[in-house]
CSV table of C-alpha atoms in Angstrom, one decimal:
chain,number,residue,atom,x,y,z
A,1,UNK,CA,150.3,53.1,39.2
A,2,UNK,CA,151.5,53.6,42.7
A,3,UNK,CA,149.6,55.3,45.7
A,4,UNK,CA,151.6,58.4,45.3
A,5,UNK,CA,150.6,58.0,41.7
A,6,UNK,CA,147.3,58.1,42.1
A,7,UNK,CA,147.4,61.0,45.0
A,8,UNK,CA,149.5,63.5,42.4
A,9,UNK,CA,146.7,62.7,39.5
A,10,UNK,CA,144.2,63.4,42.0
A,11,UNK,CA,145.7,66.1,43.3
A,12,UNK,CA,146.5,68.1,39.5
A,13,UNK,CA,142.6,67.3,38.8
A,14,UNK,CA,141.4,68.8,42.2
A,15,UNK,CA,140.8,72.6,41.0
A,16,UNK,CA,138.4,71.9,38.1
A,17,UNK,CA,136.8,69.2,39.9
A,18,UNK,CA,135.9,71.6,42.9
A,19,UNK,CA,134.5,73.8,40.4
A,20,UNK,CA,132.1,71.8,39.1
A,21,UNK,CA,131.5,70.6,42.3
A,22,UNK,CA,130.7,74.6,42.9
A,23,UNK,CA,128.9,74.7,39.5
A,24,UNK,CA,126.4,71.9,40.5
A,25,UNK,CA,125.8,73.4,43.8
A,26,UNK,CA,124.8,76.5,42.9
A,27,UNK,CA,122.6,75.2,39.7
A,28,UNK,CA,120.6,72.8,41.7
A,29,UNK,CA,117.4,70.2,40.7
A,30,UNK,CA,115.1,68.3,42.9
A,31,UNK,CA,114.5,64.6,42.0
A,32,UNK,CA,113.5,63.7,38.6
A,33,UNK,CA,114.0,67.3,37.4
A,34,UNK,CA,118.3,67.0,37.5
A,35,UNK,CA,118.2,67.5,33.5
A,36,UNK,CA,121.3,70.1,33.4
A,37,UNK,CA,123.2,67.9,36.0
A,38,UNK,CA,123.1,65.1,33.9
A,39,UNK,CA,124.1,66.3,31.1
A,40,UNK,CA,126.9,67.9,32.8
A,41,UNK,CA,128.0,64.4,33.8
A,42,UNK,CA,127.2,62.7,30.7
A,43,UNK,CA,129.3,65.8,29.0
A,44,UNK,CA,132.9,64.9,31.2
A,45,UNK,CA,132.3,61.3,31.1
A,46,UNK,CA,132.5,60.8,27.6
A,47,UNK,CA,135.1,64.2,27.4
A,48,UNK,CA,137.1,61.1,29.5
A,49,UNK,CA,136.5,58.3,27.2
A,50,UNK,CA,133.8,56.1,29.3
A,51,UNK,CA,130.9,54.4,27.5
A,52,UNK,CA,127.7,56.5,28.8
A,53,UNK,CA,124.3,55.7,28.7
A,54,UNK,CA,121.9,58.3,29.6
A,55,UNK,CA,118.1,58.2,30.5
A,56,UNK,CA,118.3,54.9,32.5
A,57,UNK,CA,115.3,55.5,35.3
A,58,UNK,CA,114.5,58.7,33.4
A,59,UNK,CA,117.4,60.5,34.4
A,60,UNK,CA,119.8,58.4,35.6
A,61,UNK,CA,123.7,58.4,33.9
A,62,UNK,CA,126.0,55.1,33.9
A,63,UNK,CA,129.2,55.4,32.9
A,64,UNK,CA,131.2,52.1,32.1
A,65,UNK,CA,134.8,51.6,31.7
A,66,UNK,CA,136.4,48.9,30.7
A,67,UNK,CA,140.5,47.9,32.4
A,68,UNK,CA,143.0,47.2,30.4
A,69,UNK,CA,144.2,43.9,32.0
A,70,UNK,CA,142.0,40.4,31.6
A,71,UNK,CA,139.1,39.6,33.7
A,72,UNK,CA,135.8,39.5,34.0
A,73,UNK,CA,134.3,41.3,37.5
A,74,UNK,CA,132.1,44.1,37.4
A,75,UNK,CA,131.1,46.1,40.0
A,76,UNK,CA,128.9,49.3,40.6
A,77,UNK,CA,129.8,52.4,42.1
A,78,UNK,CA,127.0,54.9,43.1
A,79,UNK,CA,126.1,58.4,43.6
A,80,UNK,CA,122.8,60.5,43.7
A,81,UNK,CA,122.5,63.6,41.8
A,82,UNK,CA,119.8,65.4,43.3
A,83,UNK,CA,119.2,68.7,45.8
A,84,UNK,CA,116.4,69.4,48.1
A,85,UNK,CA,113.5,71.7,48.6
A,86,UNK,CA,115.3,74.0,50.7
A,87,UNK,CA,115.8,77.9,50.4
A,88,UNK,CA,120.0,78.0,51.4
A,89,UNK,CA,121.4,81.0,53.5
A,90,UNK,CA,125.0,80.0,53.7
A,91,UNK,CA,125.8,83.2,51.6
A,92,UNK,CA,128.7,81.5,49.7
A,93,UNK,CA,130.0,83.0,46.4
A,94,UNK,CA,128.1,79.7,44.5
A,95,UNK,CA,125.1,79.4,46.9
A,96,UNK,CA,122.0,78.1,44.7
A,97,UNK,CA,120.6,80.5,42.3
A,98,UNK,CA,117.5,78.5,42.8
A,99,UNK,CA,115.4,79.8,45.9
A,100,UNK,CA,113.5,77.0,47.2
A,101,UNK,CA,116.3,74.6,46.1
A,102,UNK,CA,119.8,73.9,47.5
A,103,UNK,CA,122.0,71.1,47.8
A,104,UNK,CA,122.1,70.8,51.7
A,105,UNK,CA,122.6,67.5,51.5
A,106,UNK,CA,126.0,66.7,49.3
A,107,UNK,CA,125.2,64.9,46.6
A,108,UNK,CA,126.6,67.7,44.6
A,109,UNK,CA,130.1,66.5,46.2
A,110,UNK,CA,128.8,62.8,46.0
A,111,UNK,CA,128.4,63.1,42.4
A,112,UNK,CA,131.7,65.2,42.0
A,113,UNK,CA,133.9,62.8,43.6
A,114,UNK,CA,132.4,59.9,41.7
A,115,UNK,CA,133.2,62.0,38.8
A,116,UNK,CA,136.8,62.0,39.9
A,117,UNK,CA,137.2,58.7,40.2
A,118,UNK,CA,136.0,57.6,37.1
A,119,UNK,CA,138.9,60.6,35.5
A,120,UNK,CA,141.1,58.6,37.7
A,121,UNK,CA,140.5,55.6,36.4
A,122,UNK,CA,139.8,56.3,33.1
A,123,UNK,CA,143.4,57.8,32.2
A,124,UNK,CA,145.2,54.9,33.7
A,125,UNK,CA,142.6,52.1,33.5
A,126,UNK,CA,145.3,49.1,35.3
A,127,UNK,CA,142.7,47.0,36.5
A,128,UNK,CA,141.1,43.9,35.5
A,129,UNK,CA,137.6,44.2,35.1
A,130,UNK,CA,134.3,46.6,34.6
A,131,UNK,CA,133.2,49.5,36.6
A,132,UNK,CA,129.8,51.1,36.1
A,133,UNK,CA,129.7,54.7,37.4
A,134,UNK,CA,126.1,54.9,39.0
A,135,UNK,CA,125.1,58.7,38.7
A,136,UNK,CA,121.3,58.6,40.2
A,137,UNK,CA,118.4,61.1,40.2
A,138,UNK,CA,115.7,61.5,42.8
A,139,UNK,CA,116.9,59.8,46.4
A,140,UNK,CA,115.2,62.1,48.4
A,141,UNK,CA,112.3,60.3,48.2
A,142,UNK,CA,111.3,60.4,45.0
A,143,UNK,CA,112.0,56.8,44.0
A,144,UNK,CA,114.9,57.2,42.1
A,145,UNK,CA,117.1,53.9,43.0
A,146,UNK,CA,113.6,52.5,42.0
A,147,UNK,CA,113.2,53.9,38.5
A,148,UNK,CA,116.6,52.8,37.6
A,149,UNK,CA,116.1,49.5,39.0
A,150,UNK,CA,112.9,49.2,37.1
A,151,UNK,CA,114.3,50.1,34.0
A,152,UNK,CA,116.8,46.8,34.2
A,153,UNK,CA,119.7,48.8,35.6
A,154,UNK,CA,121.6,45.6,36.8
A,155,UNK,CA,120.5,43.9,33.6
A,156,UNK,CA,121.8,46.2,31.3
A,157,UNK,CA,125.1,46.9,33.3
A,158,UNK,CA,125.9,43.6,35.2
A,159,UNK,CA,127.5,44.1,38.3
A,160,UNK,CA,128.8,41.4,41.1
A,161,UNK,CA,128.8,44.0,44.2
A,162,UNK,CA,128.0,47.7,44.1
A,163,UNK,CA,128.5,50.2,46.1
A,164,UNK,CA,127.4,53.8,47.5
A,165,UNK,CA,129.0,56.6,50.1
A,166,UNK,CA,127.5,59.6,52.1
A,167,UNK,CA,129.3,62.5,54.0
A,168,UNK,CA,128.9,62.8,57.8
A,169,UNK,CA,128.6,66.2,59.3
A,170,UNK,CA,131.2,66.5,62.3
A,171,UNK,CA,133.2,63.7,61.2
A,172,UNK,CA,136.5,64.3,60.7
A,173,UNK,CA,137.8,64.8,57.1
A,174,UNK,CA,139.5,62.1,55.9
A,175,UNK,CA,137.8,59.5,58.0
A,176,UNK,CA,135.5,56.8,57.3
A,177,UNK,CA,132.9,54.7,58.9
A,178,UNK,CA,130.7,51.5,58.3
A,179,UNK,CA,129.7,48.4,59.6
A,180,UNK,CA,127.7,44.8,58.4
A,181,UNK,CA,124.5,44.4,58.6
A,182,UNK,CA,122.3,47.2,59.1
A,183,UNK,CA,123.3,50.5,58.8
A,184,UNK,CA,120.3,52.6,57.7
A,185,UNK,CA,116.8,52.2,58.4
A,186,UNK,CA,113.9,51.8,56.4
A,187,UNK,CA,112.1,55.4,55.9
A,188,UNK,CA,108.5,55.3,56.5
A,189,UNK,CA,105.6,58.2,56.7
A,190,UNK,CA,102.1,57.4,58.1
A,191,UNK,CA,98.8,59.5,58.4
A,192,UNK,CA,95.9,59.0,60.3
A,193,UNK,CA,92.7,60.7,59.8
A,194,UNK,CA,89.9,61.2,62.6
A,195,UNK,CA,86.3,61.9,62.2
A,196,UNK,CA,83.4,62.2,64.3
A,197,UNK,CA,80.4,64.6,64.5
A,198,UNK,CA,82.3,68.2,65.9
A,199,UNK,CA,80.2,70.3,67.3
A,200,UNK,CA,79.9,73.7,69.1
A,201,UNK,CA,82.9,74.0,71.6
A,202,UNK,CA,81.1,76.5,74.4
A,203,UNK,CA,76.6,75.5,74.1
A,204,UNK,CA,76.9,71.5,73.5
A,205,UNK,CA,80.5,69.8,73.6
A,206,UNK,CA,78.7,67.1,75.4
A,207,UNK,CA,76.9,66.3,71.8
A,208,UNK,CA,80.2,65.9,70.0
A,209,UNK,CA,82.2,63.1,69.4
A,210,UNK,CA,85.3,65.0,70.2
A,211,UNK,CA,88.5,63.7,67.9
A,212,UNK,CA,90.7,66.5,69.5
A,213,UNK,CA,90.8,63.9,72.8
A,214,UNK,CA,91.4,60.5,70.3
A,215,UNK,CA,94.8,62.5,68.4
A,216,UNK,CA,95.6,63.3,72.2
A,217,UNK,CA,95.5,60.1,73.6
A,218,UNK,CA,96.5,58.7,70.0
A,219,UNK,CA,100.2,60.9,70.2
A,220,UNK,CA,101.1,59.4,73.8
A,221,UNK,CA,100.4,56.0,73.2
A,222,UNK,CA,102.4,56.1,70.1
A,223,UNK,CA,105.3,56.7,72.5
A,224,UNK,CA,104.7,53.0,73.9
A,225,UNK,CA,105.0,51.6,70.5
A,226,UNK,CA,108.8,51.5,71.2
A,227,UNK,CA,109.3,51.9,74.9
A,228,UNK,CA,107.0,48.6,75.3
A,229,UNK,CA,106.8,46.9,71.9
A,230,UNK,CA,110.1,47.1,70.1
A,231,UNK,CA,112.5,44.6,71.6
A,232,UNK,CA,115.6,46.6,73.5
A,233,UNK,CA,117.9,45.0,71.9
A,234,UNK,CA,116.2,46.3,68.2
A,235,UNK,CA,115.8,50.4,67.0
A,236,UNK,CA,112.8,52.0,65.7
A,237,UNK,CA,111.4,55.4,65.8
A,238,UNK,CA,107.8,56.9,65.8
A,239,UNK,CA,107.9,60.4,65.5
A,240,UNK,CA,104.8,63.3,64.7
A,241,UNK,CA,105.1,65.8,62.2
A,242,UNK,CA,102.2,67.2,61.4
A,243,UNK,CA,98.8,68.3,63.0
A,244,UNK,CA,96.1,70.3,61.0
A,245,UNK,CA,92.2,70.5,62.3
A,246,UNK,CA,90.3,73.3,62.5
A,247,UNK,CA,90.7,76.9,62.0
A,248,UNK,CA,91.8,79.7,63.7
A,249,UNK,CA,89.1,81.9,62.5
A,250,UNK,CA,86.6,79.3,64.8
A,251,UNK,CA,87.8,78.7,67.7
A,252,UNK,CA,84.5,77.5,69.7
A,253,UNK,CA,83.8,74.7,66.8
A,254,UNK,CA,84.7,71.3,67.7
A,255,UNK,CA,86.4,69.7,64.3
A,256,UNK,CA,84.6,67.1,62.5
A,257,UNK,CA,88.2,65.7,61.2
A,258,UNK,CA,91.7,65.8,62.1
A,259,UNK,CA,94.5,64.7,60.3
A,260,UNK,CA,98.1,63.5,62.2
A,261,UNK,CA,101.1,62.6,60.9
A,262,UNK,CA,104.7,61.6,61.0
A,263,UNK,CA,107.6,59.7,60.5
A,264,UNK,CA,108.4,56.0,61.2
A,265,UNK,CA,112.2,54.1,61.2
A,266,UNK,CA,113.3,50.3,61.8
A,267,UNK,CA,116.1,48.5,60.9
A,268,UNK,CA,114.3,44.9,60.2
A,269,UNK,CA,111.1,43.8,57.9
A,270,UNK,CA,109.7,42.2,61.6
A,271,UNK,CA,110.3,45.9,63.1
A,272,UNK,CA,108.6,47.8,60.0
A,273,UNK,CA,105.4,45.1,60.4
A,274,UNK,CA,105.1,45.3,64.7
A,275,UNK,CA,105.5,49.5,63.9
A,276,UNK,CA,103.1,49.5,61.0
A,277,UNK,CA,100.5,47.4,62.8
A,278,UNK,CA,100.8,49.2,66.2
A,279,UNK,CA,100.1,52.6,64.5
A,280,UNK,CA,96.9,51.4,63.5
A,281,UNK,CA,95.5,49.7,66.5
A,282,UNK,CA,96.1,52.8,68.0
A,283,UNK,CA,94.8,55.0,65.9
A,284,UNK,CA,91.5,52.8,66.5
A,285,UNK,CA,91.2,52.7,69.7
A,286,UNK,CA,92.0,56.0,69.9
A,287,UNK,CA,89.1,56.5,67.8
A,288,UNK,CA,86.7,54.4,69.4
A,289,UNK,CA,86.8,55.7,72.6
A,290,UNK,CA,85.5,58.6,71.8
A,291,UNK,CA,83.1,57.3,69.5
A,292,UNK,CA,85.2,58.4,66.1
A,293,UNK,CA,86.3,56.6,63.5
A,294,UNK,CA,90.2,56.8,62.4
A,295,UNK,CA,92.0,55.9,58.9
A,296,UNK,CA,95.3,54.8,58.7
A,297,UNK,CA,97.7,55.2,55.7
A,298,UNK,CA,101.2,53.6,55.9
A,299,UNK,CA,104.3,53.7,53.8
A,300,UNK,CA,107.6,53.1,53.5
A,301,UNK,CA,109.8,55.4,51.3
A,302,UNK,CA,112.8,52.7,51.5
A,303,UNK,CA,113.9,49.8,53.2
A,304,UNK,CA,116.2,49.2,55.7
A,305,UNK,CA,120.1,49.6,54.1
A,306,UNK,CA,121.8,46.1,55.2
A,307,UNK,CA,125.4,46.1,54.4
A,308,UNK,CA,126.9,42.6,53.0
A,309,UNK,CA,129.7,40.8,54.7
A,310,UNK,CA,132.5,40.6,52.2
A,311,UNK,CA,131.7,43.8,50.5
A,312,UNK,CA,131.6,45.6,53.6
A,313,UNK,CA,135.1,44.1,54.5
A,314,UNK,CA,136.7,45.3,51.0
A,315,UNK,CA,135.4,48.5,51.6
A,316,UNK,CA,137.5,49.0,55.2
A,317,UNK,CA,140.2,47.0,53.5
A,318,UNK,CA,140.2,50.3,50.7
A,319,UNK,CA,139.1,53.0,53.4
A,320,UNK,CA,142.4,51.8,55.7
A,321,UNK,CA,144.6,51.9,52.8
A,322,UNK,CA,143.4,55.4,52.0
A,323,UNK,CA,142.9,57.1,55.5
A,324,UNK,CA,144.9,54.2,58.0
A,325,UNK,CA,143.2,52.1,60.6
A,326,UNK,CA,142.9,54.9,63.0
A,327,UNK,CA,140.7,57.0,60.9
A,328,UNK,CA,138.1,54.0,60.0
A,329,UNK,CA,135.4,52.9,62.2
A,330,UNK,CA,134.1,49.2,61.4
A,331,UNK,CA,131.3,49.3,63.3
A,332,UNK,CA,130.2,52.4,63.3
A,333,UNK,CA,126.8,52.7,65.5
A,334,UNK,CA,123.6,52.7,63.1
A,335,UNK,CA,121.2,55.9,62.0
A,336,UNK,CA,117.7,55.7,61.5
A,337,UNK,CA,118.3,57.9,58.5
A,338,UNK,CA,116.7,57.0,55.1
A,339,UNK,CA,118.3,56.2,52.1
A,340,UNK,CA,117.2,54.2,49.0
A,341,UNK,CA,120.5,53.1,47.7
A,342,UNK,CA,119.2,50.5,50.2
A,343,UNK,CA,117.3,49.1,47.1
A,344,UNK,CA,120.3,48.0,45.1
A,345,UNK,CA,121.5,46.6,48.2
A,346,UNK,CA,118.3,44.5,48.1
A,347,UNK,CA,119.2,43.5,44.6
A,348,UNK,CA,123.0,43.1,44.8
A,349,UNK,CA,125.6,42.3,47.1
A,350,UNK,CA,127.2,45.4,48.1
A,351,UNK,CA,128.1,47.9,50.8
A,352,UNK,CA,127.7,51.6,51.7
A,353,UNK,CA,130.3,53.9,53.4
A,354,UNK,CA,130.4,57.1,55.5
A,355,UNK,CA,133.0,60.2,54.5
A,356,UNK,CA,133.4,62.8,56.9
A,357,UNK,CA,132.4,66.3,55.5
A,358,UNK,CA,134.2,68.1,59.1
A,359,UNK,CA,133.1,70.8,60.4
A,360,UNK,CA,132.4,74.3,58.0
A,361,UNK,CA,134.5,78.0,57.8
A,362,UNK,CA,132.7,79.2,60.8
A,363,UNK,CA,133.9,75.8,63.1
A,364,UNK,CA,130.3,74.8,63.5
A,365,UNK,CA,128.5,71.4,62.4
A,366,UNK,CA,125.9,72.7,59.9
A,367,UNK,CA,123.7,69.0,60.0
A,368,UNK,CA,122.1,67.6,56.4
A,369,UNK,CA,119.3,68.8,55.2
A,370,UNK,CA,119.3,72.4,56.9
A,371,UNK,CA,120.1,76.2,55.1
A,372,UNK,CA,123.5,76.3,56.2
A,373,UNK,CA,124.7,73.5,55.4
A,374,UNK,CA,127.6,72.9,52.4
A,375,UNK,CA,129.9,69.5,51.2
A,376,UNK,CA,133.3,70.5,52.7
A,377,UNK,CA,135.3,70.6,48.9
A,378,UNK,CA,137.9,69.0,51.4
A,379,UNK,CA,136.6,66.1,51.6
A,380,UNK,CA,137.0,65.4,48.1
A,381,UNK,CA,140.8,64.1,47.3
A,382,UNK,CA,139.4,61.4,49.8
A,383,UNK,CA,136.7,60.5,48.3
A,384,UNK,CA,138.0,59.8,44.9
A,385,UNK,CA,141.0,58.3,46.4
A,386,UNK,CA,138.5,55.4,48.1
A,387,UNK,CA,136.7,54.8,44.7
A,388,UNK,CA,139.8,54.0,43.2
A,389,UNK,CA,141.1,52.0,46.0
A,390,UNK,CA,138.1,50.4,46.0
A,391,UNK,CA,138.1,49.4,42.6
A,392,UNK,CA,141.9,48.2,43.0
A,393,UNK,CA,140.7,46.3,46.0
A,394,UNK,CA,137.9,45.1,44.1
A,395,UNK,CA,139.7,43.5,41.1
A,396,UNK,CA,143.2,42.2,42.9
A,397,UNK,CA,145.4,44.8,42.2
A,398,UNK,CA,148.5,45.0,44.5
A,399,UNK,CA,148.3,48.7,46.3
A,400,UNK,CA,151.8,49.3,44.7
A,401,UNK,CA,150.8,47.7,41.1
């Protein structure tokens, strides 16, 4: 099947796939709750002829298909299935009919042009070896890449390298960037919890241990953690998010507790220790100072998403061949955003790609993860295009075989 081959199959598929990419958007599930998404992509796989097996991490779908000439490679190929806890005001014809839940951050096009692919391949199945179509529940935090790991994903469904892609806001359609080595950091959250004696704010603040003063000092030396204590050559970031002490109905009582907290980023196991450890020295001294006490919690939600050498190079090798050199960046900057596919990576040899979802109707960047925000549906003949180059990449077949 030649390139043109594959762009005219594409290409005759594209209407229904858009609609169901539509259909998911406006139907969507948070993580661990996608029950209706997949069985929708149980439903088309099999309707395609792929081996499915359903329930794997609770939720999760793998399709597996099998090519037609020898060999024995297998590789993964990855996409999350969940939406986010979001009320969406972009007005469109198939916006959620969920309030409180929208897809604002595309895995209903994720999952659509994975869905392609596998249609793709599945009707003219010319290569040598085993894909396993990855459909995964819960990534936004919710331990999904986890559950399916746990439940012996890579086990059940052997795969040499696997692989996983994410739009990108404001990059052009068409285009695609990545890079070895890092590429994603490790998503943390952290609280810490003052406590001294309070007190009355106006008659006797000179009896109180006053914890407003430790969170004060406590939020600016934060900042130092990586102006002063993160190498300049490494990223991290330390950011607050929350503050809650008090109440508004009392404003002349000094609180007995306080509670902070925030977000944390690093690219490197060394980084998420000297981060982790700082936070909590802080928090004590903080503390201390006035007289307080402080408790730190620390977690990370996923680690950092480290892109392998060889795997990253097939994937420019089938982003090129789909888009042309001047519309791939190899080595792309990093982004301290989250994401746990970064746990298969841990497990597997692999690499993860960015697709650029443009810009929307109105000309503006509507950014992940806020109410205006939709997957450009013309992002998706690239898409599946790059899963099948990839997988012809993957198992030697000859871009006009």
């Amino acid at each position: 099947m030649t390139e043109n081959a594959i762009a005219a199959r594409i290409a005759r598929h594209l209407p229904a796939l858009t609609a169901i990419r539509r259909d998911i958007h406006a139907h969507p599930e948070l993580g661990m709750e996608e029950t209706r998404t997949a069985s929708l992509v149980a439903e088309r796989l099999r309707a395609w002829g792929l081996e499915v097996t359903e329930g794997v991490g609770r939720l999760g779908v793998v399709g597996t298909l099998r090519g037609r000439r020898p060999g024995q490679g297998a590789i993964g190929l990855r996409a999350d299935m969940d939406a986010l806890a979001l009320t969406e005001r972009t007005g469109l014809p198939y916006a959620s009919a969920h309030a409180g839940r929208m897809h604002a951050c595309g895995h209903d096009g994720h999952t659509t042009m994975l869905l392609g692919a596998a249609q793709a391949l599945a009707e003219a199945p010319d290569f040598a070896g085993t894909v396993h179509f990855i459909f995964q529940p819960a990534e936004e935090g919710r331990g999904g890449a986890e559950a399916m790991l746990a439940d012996r994903l890579f086990e059940r469904f052997p795969c040499d390298a696997v692989y996983g892609m994410h739009n990108m806001p404001g990059m052009p359609v068409g285009s695609f960037a990545t890079r070895e080595g890092p590429l994603m950091a490790a998503s943390g959250r952290w609280t810490v919890t003052f406590r001294g004696t309070g007190g009355h704010g106006g008659n006797s603040p000179h009896l109180a241990s006053d914890i407003t003063v430790a969170q004060a000092v406590f939020i600016q030396a934060l900042q130092t953690i990586v102006a002063r204590n993160v190498p300049a050559s490494e990223g991290a970031v330390v950011s607050v998010g929350h503050i809650a002490g008090g109440t508004p109905e009392a404003l002349n009582v000094m609180p007995s507790e306080l509670l902070v907290g925030g977000t944390m980023r690093a690219f490197t196991p060394p980084i998420q220790a000297l981060v982790e450890r700082r936070i909590g020295e802080l928090a004590q001294q903080s503390a201390a100072m006035v007289g307080a006490t402080a408790e730190a919690k620390l977690w990370w939600n996923t680690v950092p998403l480290i892109n392998h050498g060889r795997e990253t190079q097939a994937m420019l090798a089938a982003a090129r061949a789909v888009a042309g050199d001047a519309r791939v960046d190899d080595a792309t900057t990093p982004v301290t955003g989250g994401e746990d596919f970064a746990y298969m990576l841990r497990d597997k040899p692999g690499a993860f790609v960015f697709i650029g979802n443009g810009t929307a109707p109105d000309g503006q960047v509507h950014e992940l993860h806020t109410p205006l925000y939709d997957f450009n549906d013309e992002a998706l003949p690239h898409g599946i295009a790059f899963w099948v180059g990839l997988v012809r990449q993957e198992f030697g077949i000859p871009a006009a075989g």
